[in-house]
Every structure is written in structure tokens, then in C-alpha cells.
XYZ file of C-alpha atoms in Angstrom:
443
model
C 112.989 91.761 61.896
C 110.669 92.046 64.930
C 107.694 89.731 65.086
C 104.143 91.042 64.634
C 100.928 89.306 65.699
C 97.256 89.914 65.002
C 95.132 88.451 67.792
C 91.670 88.121 66.320
C 88.433 88.106 68.312
C 89.775 87.934 71.868
C 87.556 88.631 74.867
C 88.858 91.413 77.097
C 88.508 91.403 80.882
C 85.465 93.702 80.708
C 83.614 91.218 78.483
C 84.020 93.060 75.188
C 85.602 91.419 72.123
C 88.399 92.901 70.065
C 91.221 92.327 67.632
C 94.673 93.276 68.941
C 97.669 94.042 66.736
C 101.144 93.757 68.250
C 103.668 95.459 66.004
C 106.756 97.620 66.376
C 107.127 96.893 70.087
C 103.731 98.341 71.020
C 100.042 97.521 70.867
C 99.524 99.124 67.472
C 95.759 98.731 67.082
C 92.774 97.539 69.117
C 89.302 97.220 67.624
C 87.198 95.253 65.178
C 88.157 94.331 61.633
C 91.856 94.969 62.178
C 94.143 93.745 59.406
C 97.920 93.718 59.013
C 99.905 92.353 56.108
C 102.586 89.913 57.175
C 101.405 89.551 60.756
C 100.952 86.095 62.280
C 97.210 85.693 62.856
C 95.999 84.015 66.039
C 92.369 82.946 66.260
C 91.419 83.965 69.794
C 87.721 83.114 69.647
C 86.773 81.930 73.144
C 90.059 83.148 74.618
C 90.477 85.799 77.280
C 93.155 88.485 76.759
C 94.654 89.819 79.983
C 97.637 92.086 80.642
C 100.766 89.976 81.122
C 100.878 88.667 84.676
C 103.372 90.107 87.178
C 104.659 88.061 90.118
C 105.979 90.083 93.045
C 107.389 87.006 94.789
C 109.460 84.469 92.822
C 112.459 82.389 93.840
C 114.645 81.912 90.764
C 117.542 80.400 92.793
C 120.309 81.749 90.537
C 123.053 82.438 91.459
C 123.987 79.567 93.749
C 121.162 77.043 93.665
C 120.988 76.180 89.985
C 120.156 72.550 90.791
C 116.682 73.830 91.753
C 116.120 76.541 89.140
C 117.929 79.050 86.957
C 116.821 82.411 85.665
C 116.346 80.790 82.250
C 114.275 77.841 83.478
C 112.361 79.972 85.969
C 111.337 82.499 83.353
C 110.303 79.645 81.028
C 108.011 78.521 83.848
C 106.781 82.097 84.195
C 105.951 82.349 80.497
C 104.102 79.022 80.641
C 101.922 80.485 83.387
C 101.213 83.738 81.539
C 103.719 85.877 83.464
C 105.678 88.551 81.626
C 107.532 89.905 84.678
C 108.791 88.336 87.895
C 110.417 89.866 90.955
C 113.356 87.657 91.984
C 113.803 87.163 95.727
C 117.191 87.820 97.265
C 117.911 84.466 98.964
C 120.541 83.355 96.457
C 124.239 82.528 96.934
C 125.733 85.053 97.015
C 122.775 86.874 98.504
C 121.406 89.713 96.364
C 122.594 92.349 98.814
C 124.884 94.361 96.511
C 124.528 96.255 93.258
C 126.742 93.711 91.510
C 124.505 90.740 92.232
C 121.232 92.442 91.295
C 122.749 93.720 88.054
C 123.899 90.172 87.251
C 120.355 88.873 87.771
C 118.936 91.618 85.576
C 121.381 90.777 82.769
C 120.624 87.056 82.964
C 116.905 87.800 82.659
C 117.481 90.014 79.638
C 119.597 87.315 77.988
C 116.969 84.622 78.613
C 114.226 86.722 77.011
C 111.160 84.949 78.420
C 110.107 87.580 80.975
C 111.344 90.723 82.656
C 113.351 89.808 85.746
C 113.232 92.554 88.363
C 115.619 91.783 91.244
C 114.563 92.235 94.855
C 117.364 93.366 97.134
C 118.055 91.934 100.569
C 117.199 94.134 103.541
C 120.174 92.934 105.581
C 123.659 91.766 104.677
C 123.608 88.049 103.937
C 120.004 87.861 105.194
C 121.577 87.712 108.653
C 119.331 90.333 110.243
C 122.268 92.221 111.762
C 122.974 95.281 109.591
C 121.395 96.910 106.568
C 122.509 95.860 103.096
C 123.502 98.333 100.363
C 119.929 99.522 99.810
C 120.869 102.829 98.203
C 123.464 101.301 95.890
C 120.972 98.689 94.684
C 118.363 101.383 94.145
C 120.823 103.456 92.068
C 122.089 100.466 90.087
C 120.982 99.519 86.577
C 118.585 97.064 88.245
C 116.696 100.044 89.761
C 115.686 97.992 92.809
C 112.632 99.278 94.645
C 111.550 96.188 96.625
C 113.693 94.845 99.464
C 113.088 91.633 101.396
C 114.860 89.041 103.509
C 112.125 86.572 102.533
C 112.811 83.163 103.949
C 113.700 85.045 107.115
C 111.874 87.700 109.100
C 113.492 91.046 109.847
C 112.732 90.393 113.487
C 114.786 93.216 115.039
C 112.376 96.123 115.454
C 115.088 98.794 115.357
C 116.592 97.372 112.165
C 113.147 97.188 110.576
C 112.502 100.812 111.497
C 115.818 101.888 109.962
C 115.063 99.976 106.742
C 111.640 101.592 106.426
C 113.182 105.020 106.966
C 115.983 104.427 104.454
C 113.812 103.357 101.495
C 111.593 106.422 101.773
C 114.269 108.441 99.960
C 113.679 106.578 96.679
C 110.060 105.387 97.109
C 111.105 101.858 97.985
C 109.146 99.255 99.906
C 110.133 96.666 102.493
C 108.473 93.287 101.888
C 108.316 91.458 105.189
C 108.281 87.713 105.781
C 106.145 87.910 108.917
C 107.355 85.167 111.239
C 108.395 85.678 114.841
C 111.351 83.272 115.026
C 111.132 82.535 118.749
C 107.549 81.344 118.348
C 108.263 79.079 115.385
C 111.456 77.226 116.277
C 111.219 73.713 114.856
C 107.731 74.360 113.465
C 106.523 71.837 110.870
C 102.892 72.778 110.186
C 100.036 74.983 111.367
C 99.572 74.837 115.121
C 96.239 73.320 116.108
C 94.401 70.106 116.803
C 95.792 68.425 113.683
C 99.425 69.214 114.526
C 98.887 67.609 117.929
C 97.264 64.565 116.361
C 100.105 64.140 113.846
C 102.827 64.837 116.393
C 104.313 67.727 114.419
C 105.580 70.946 116.008
C 103.107 73.769 115.402
C 103.558 77.144 113.624
C 101.084 79.397 115.486
C 99.075 82.036 113.653
C 100.093 84.628 116.233
C 103.725 84.379 115.058
C 102.618 85.944 111.772
C 100.072 88.332 113.212
C 102.369 89.801 115.883
C 105.034 90.817 113.339
C 102.442 92.371 111.034
C 100.969 94.354 113.928
C 104.409 95.623 114.924
C 105.426 96.514 111.388
C 102.297 98.402 110.375
C 102.816 100.586 113.449
C 106.447 101.128 112.487
C 105.408 102.014 108.931
C 102.897 104.517 110.307
C 105.504 106.000 112.634
C 108.056 106.665 109.883
C 105.556 107.259 107.034
C 106.954 104.555 104.780
C 105.665 101.784 102.517
C 105.368 98.240 103.886
C 104.393 95.104 101.988
C 103.380 91.879 103.742
C 104.397 88.642 102.021
C 102.214 85.494 101.858
C 99.429 86.412 104.304
C 97.924 83.182 105.611
C 95.688 83.744 108.658
C 92.355 85.325 109.463
C 93.998 87.309 112.255
C 96.531 88.788 109.833
C 93.665 89.936 107.631
C 92.103 91.700 110.608
C 95.339 93.544 111.407
C 95.889 94.640 107.802
C 92.277 95.772 107.464
C 92.659 97.864 110.630
C 95.929 99.361 109.336
C 94.429 100.324 105.987
C 91.439 101.944 107.684
C 93.935 103.989 109.682
C 95.636 105.181 106.471
C 98.891 103.268 106.906
C 100.797 102.596 103.669
C 100.581 98.806 103.783
C 99.962 96.355 100.957
C 99.655 92.599 101.186
C 99.805 89.466 99.081
C 98.312 85.984 99.279
C 99.657 82.940 97.469
C 97.559 80.701 95.234
C 98.145 77.756 97.566
C 96.847 79.663 100.598
C 93.716 80.468 98.565
C 92.990 76.813 97.805
C 94.750 74.285 100.031
C 94.247 73.500 103.720
C 96.239 71.815 106.474
C 94.195 68.610 106.110
C 96.456 67.643 103.185
C 99.371 67.203 105.590
C 97.789 64.126 107.184
C 99.448 61.998 104.487
C 102.920 63.442 105.261
C 103.390 64.279 101.577
C 106.180 66.880 101.589
C 104.787 68.551 98.442
C 102.446 70.267 100.898
C 105.183 71.510 103.227
C 105.513 75.271 102.900
C 106.301 78.353 104.989
C 104.007 79.837 106.177
C 102.189 76.522 106.438
C 98.848 75.584 104.972
C 96.207 76.789 107.408
C 92.628 75.983 108.466
C 89.591 76.190 106.201
C 88.537 79.311 108.153
C 91.801 81.010 107.235
C 91.387 80.115 103.553
C 87.918 81.652 103.566
C 89.243 84.774 105.308
C 92.071 85.407 102.810
C 89.692 84.804 99.895
C 87.264 87.384 101.282
C 90.143 89.805 101.946
C 91.359 89.511 98.358
C 87.817 90.179 97.149
C 87.332 93.290 99.301
C 90.800 94.733 98.657
C 92.295 94.192 102.103
C 94.772 91.881 100.410
C 96.012 93.655 97.286
C 97.549 90.974 95.113
C 98.218 87.314 94.440
C 101.920 86.366 94.359
C 103.149 82.836 93.746
C 106.067 82.396 96.180
C 107.350 79.999 93.489
C 109.918 77.947 95.424
C 111.558 75.171 93.395
C 113.505 72.337 95.045
C 115.273 69.267 93.671
C 113.482 65.942 94.140
C 115.771 64.779 96.948
C 114.693 67.773 99.062
C 111.036 66.731 98.855
C 111.101 62.947 98.473
C 112.156 62.328 102.059
C 110.691 62.227 105.548
C 108.538 65.215 106.467
C 110.861 66.678 109.126
C 113.824 66.762 106.732
C 111.945 68.059 103.691
C 112.424 71.609 102.415
C 109.635 74.181 102.583
C 108.185 75.439 99.311
C 106.153 74.759 96.186
C 106.482 75.676 92.531
C 103.586 77.858 91.462
C 104.198 79.938 88.350
C 102.668 77.526 85.838
C 99.531 76.894 87.909
C 98.803 80.311 89.467
C 96.205 81.599 87.017
C 94.288 78.318 87.084
C 94.335 78.199 90.895
C 93.052 81.781 91.129
C 90.362 80.798 88.611
C 89.388 77.809 90.764
C 89.520 79.515 94.157
C 87.995 82.965 93.619
C 86.581 83.265 90.085
C 84.437 80.157 89.838
C 82.704 81.057 93.115
C 82.067 84.661 91.988
C 84.357 86.405 94.471
C 86.408 87.964 91.640
C 85.705 88.658 87.985
C 88.319 88.818 85.246
C 88.794 92.569 85.654
C 89.690 91.838 89.283
C 92.081 89.098 88.178
C 93.893 91.570 85.925
C 94.146 93.904 88.922
C 95.483 91.413 91.477
C 97.774 89.454 89.139
C 99.095 92.226 86.906
C 98.246 95.856 87.467
C 98.637 96.185 91.240
C 101.798 94.074 91.623
C 103.419 96.195 88.906
C 102.402 99.348 90.792
C 103.656 98.091 94.165
C 106.973 97.064 92.637
C 107.288 100.315 90.640
C 108.094 98.401 87.457
C 107.560 100.140 84.125
C 106.039 98.627 80.998
C 104.086 95.989 82.918
C 100.568 95.790 84.284
C 99.180 98.165 81.664
C 95.703 97.991 80.158
C 95.377 96.517 76.687
C 95.147 99.744 74.696
C 96.738 101.370 71.660
C 100.272 102.495 72.396
C 100.520 100.302 75.463
C 103.162 97.727 76.304
C 102.634 94.506 74.311
C 102.588 92.271 77.407
C 99.589 89.974 77.046
C 98.419 86.497 78.047
C 95.712 84.587 76.166
C 93.822 82.235 78.474
C 91.169 79.626 77.696
C 88.762 79.773 80.662
C 86.616 76.913 79.313
C 89.457 74.384 79.300
C 90.107 71.854 82.050
C 93.038 69.540 82.642
C 94.596 67.164 85.130
C 97.715 69.038 86.162
C 100.880 66.998 85.600
C 104.624 67.333 85.233
C 103.993 67.956 81.520
C 102.545 71.332 82.567
C 105.774 72.327 84.342
C 108.366 74.236 82.321
C 110.883 74.889 85.091
C 113.639 72.684 86.510
C 111.807 71.364 89.592
C 108.532 69.469 89.897
C 107.503 70.073 93.533
C 103.967 71.169 92.689
C 101.133 70.498 95.142
C 98.654 70.275 92.250
C 99.977 67.192 90.461
C 97.031 64.903 89.741
C 94.470 67.622 90.575
C 92.006 68.829 87.954
C 92.409 72.564 87.367
C 90.349 74.882 85.180
C 91.682 76.943 82.297
C 94.848 76.881 80.203
C 97.370 79.479 79.068
C 97.321 79.376 75.259
C 99.786 82.177 74.442
C 102.023 84.672 76.217
C 103.504 87.793 74.589
C 106.489 89.632 76.054
C 107.874 92.801 74.434
C 105.546 91.991 71.518
C 106.921 88.557 70.667
C 105.406 85.218 71.634
C 107.058 83.222 74.411
C 104.228 80.676 74.414
C 102.142 79.634 71.395
C 99.387 77.005 71.276
C 100.146 76.217 74.912
C 103.796 75.358 74.248
C 106.803 77.325 75.496
C 108.908 78.341 72.510
C 112.440 77.103 72.014
C 115.234 78.978 73.767
C 117.011 79.843 70.503
C 113.801 81.232 68.990
C 113.245 83.437 72.038
C 116.831 84.684 71.994
C 116.423 85.675 68.335
C 113.055 87.326 68.978
C 114.405 89.205 71.976
C 117.378 90.407 69.972
C 115.139 91.643 67.161
C 112.887 93.426 69.660
C 115.892 95.239 71.162
C 117.267 96.234 67.736
């Protein structure tokens, strides 16, 4: 029998309070004085109810790199952070460049039951940047792929990028570009500037990001296709995207939580938890991407959740892997970086962390408003809470978080996916319980 829940007295993003009944695989009732015999009642006084979060940029590592993460552990981490859907990047082994691989990822997500896993297909075969992958076959597959990216690598060949943009127009797809001119970033270890010179680390110049974005928005305009820019990190990139949007080009952009909060100064201690690509930038860049998210130039927040085993981070800086885990902390970091200072309100948070990423990725049943008949994908968040972030807050396989030991606001109290709870009282539910609940929901 499917689970049913009565969420009593939750605050909605617009400031109103309401009861919410999840029953029969839908939001069955929203209002005051709701009652339902047999439903599990959750006292949500003081809690904020938001549409389930949607991450357009997650590295789940399976198949091939299960020592870092699996689809099961990654979606547990997603649920812990309030996410009900994640888009899985293609840099797996084998690469997600065929219909068979993306369908395997989809099936593993369905079996895990913690969140919808929507595969992202590679743009080029093997992420090699030489010839287009099976874009049409992936789009026609059961995985219904609509986002394609070689993330981790830039599609640096302009002709190949043009052909990819032209190809995906036929099925309303989008190319998500990792904007990094490879010739300008060979051996790069951190943001290029005075600090990189002082620390003796090879610099990653802002222009290497900005030049690719400038090229690609012009290509997108030329062919009339959709382009998405991954992990925007510089003030100059914001300027280019703002210009492109004013010109009517179909470009969307994301910023990561860590680029909204952290700066290059943290690298002075050579702690590899802060090594990421693109690198942490200057305070001026952080302020620019915050302002761009507030004014709509940057459309969404996406985590770029990138788990690594301890040995890949607990080593000298030059040898350490790039990347940070971010699913469990994303909502709190957005709260700290753009809500507490008044740049965004909770309606905006629902837009940039749920509604718009679902629209960009063309995923159904996610990012919907909390209303009768809607999809029962909801996160309950306590905005008044505060905690020192620790490994106890991490539900995935890897612990390479840049926030360990940092005090963060807020706490995810409950997450509901397909109408059943994946997180209750702040704890991720047992795998067997979720499998049973998922099976009942599908019945």
C-alpha cells in the first residue's frame, strides 16, 4: 500500500501557511484544516515547504567509478539535501555516449528509489572531442535524454560545437558547455592572479572561460539553438551572458553553491578540498555571480557534485583531483550566500533550485508548484536551524566537502519523492524501506 502523509502547518515560499496532503501519488489537498484518516502526520510548524530540488549538474560516477559514488549512494546524498531529481553527467566508464548506457543509469536510479535520475548524454564519443556521439539514439531511448555535455572537458572545436547545436534542435535538446579553452589552461591549478603567483601555482585565467562562452553564444545565435553554460565563475562571463540574453540568444547559465560563497583565498593553505574546476575565484567574481543570479542573468544553481575517494584529495595539491561534493549542503549554502543578505527570497530559491532547472532539462513531474493535483515532490526545510557541517551530514560515499567545520544555516527535515518520504526527521531512510515504498508507488 502506498504511503500517505499529512504535512500540517507548513510555510510556503510565498509566506502563506498550509496543510498539504500527499496521497495516491499526487498532492491530494492543500489548505487549512485538512484531515486524512490513516495518513502519517508531520508537524511542519516553522518549516518551509518547497518543491523538490532539481540538480542539473551531478556526477554520480556509476558506471566505472563506484569507489567514489554510486547511483544509490549519490541519490541518498541528493535526498539528504532535499533533491528529488538529479541530472547525471556523462563522464563515467563507459562514457554515457550510447542509448545502452543512459538506459542503464535510468534503471539504476529507478531501482534505488531516492530520486529521479535523468541521464545526460555525452556530446562526443568517449568525451574525446573528435566526433559526435549518438545524440539522436539517446534522445529516442527510454532515458529520453535532452541535455548533452562533455563536462569535465570543453567542446573546444568550433565546428563540432556548431554541429552539436544544430543536431539537438530536432528534439528540443540543449548542449551544456564546460567553458574552458584548453590551450589557455594547460597545467592550471587555481585562479590566475596575484595569489597564484605568490603561491607558485599555475593560473587558470578568467578569459579561458569567457572566450568559450562568447564563441558559443554566437554559434547558438547563428544556428538558433539552445545553449547552457555550466558553472559560471567570473564577472566577465556574466557580462557576456547578459549581453547574449539582451540580444535574444537562447542561452541559460548555472552557478554552483561554492562559487557563490567561497573565494580563492582559501587555497593559501593548500587544502585540496578547495581544489575545483573552474577554480575558486576573486571576491569580485563572487559578488558578480551573486548579483547575476539575483537579476536573472544566471538562471539556476547547480551543485557540480563531484565525489572523490580520500586518497584523491589527501595528497599534495598538484596531484589532487578537482571537485567537491555538494548535494547535501547546497540549500544551506544558497541560504547563506544569497538569502540571508536579501538578494533572493524563498520564491526565488524555488525558481533557481527547482522550477527552472526542471524546465531547462525538460524533465516532467519535477519543479512544479505545490498545488492540488501536482507532483508530490517536496522538501521541508527549517530555515531557523544552524549547524556545524560535518561528515555526519554527508549521505554519499565520499567526504570531500569544502564546508566541513563551517557553520551553515538551515536543515533539511524531510524530503518526499513520488509521494513517499526519503528523509524524515533529518535522517535518510533505510534502503530497504525506500525500495518497498518505491515499489508500492509504482504499483
